[in-house]
Structures are given as C-alpha cells and as structure tokens.
Short mmCIF file of C-alpha atoms in Angstrom, two decimals:
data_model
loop_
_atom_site.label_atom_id
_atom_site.label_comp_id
_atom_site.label_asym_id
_atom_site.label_seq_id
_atom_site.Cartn_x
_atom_site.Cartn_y
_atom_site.Cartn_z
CA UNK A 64 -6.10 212.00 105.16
CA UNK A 65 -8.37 209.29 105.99
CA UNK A 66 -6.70 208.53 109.31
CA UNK A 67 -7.10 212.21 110.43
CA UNK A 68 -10.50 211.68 110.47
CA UNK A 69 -12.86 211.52 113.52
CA UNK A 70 -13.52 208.00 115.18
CA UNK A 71 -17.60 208.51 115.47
CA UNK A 72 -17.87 210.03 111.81
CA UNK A 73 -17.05 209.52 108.07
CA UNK A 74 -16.79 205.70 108.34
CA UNK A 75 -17.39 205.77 104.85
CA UNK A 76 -14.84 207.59 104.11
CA UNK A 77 -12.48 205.24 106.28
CA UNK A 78 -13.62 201.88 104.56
CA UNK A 79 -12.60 203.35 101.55
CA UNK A 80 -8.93 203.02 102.16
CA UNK A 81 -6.66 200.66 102.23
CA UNK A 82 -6.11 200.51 105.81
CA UNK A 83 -9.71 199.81 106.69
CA UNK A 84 -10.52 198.97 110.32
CA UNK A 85 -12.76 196.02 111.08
CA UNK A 86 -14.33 198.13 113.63
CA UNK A 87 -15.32 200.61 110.66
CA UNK A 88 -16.58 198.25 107.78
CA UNK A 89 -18.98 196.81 110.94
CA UNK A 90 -20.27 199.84 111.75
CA UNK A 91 -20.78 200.52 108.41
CA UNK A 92 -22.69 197.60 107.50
CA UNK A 93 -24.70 198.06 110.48
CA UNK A 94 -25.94 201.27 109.45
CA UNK A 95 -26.54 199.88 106.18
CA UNK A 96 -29.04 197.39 106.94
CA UNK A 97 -31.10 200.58 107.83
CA UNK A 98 -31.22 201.89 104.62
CA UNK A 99 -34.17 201.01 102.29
CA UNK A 100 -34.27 202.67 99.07
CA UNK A 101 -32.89 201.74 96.00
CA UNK A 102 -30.85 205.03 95.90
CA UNK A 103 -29.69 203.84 99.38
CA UNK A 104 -28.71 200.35 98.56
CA UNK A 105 -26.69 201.42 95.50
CA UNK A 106 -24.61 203.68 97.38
CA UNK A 107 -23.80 200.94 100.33
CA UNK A 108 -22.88 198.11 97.13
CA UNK A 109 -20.64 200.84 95.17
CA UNK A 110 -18.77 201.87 98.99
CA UNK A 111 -18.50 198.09 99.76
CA UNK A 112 -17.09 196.71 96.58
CA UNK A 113 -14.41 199.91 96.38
CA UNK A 114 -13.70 198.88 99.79
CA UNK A 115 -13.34 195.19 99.20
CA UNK A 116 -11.02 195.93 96.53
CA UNK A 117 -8.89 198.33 98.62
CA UNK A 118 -8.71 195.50 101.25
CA UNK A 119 -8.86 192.20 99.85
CA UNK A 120 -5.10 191.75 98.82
CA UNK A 121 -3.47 194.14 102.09
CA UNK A 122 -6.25 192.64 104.53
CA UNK A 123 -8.15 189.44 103.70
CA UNK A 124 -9.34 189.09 106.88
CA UNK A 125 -11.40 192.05 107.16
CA UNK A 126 -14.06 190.65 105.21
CA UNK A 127 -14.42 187.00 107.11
#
C-alpha cells in the first residue's frame, strides 16, 4: 500500500516500510529539523527508529 502512495506526500508513511527510499528518509529528515516542540521531536524519533528497524537488515545503506 505504501508504494501506491503519492511521490510529494506521506513520506512518513513511506519510511515506514521496508522498502524505504533514500530520497524519502532525506526528505523526511529535512522537514524534521523544522520541527521544534517536544510533541514534534517525539513523533520524528518514534518514525525514525520504526524506520531504522524496517531498514537496517534489507537496506544498511540507507542510513550512511
């Protein structure tokens, strides 16, 4: 379902899986370091380490 989804949107969504796209987690990150309160910043940790997780044995490389 994830792959259905629309290039300019739901990045977060995207990261999640376990076909992440360097393209996405970079984007993501990037509109991440906008984000200032706590709220904020515990959302963007929780979205990165599921997606780190999905990732790290399928894609290493997508975190380097």
């Amino acid at each position: 379902m994830t792959q259905e989804l629309d290039q300019g949107e739901h990045r977060r969504l995207r990261i999640l899986s376990k076909h992440a796209k360097k393209e996405d987690v970079e984007e993501f990150l990037r509109k991440a370091e906008g984000m200032n309160t706590l709220r904020d910043r515990k959302n963007v940790e929780a979205v990165l380490q599921v997606s780190v997780k999905a990732n790290d044995e399928r894609n290493p490389f997508i975190w380097i």
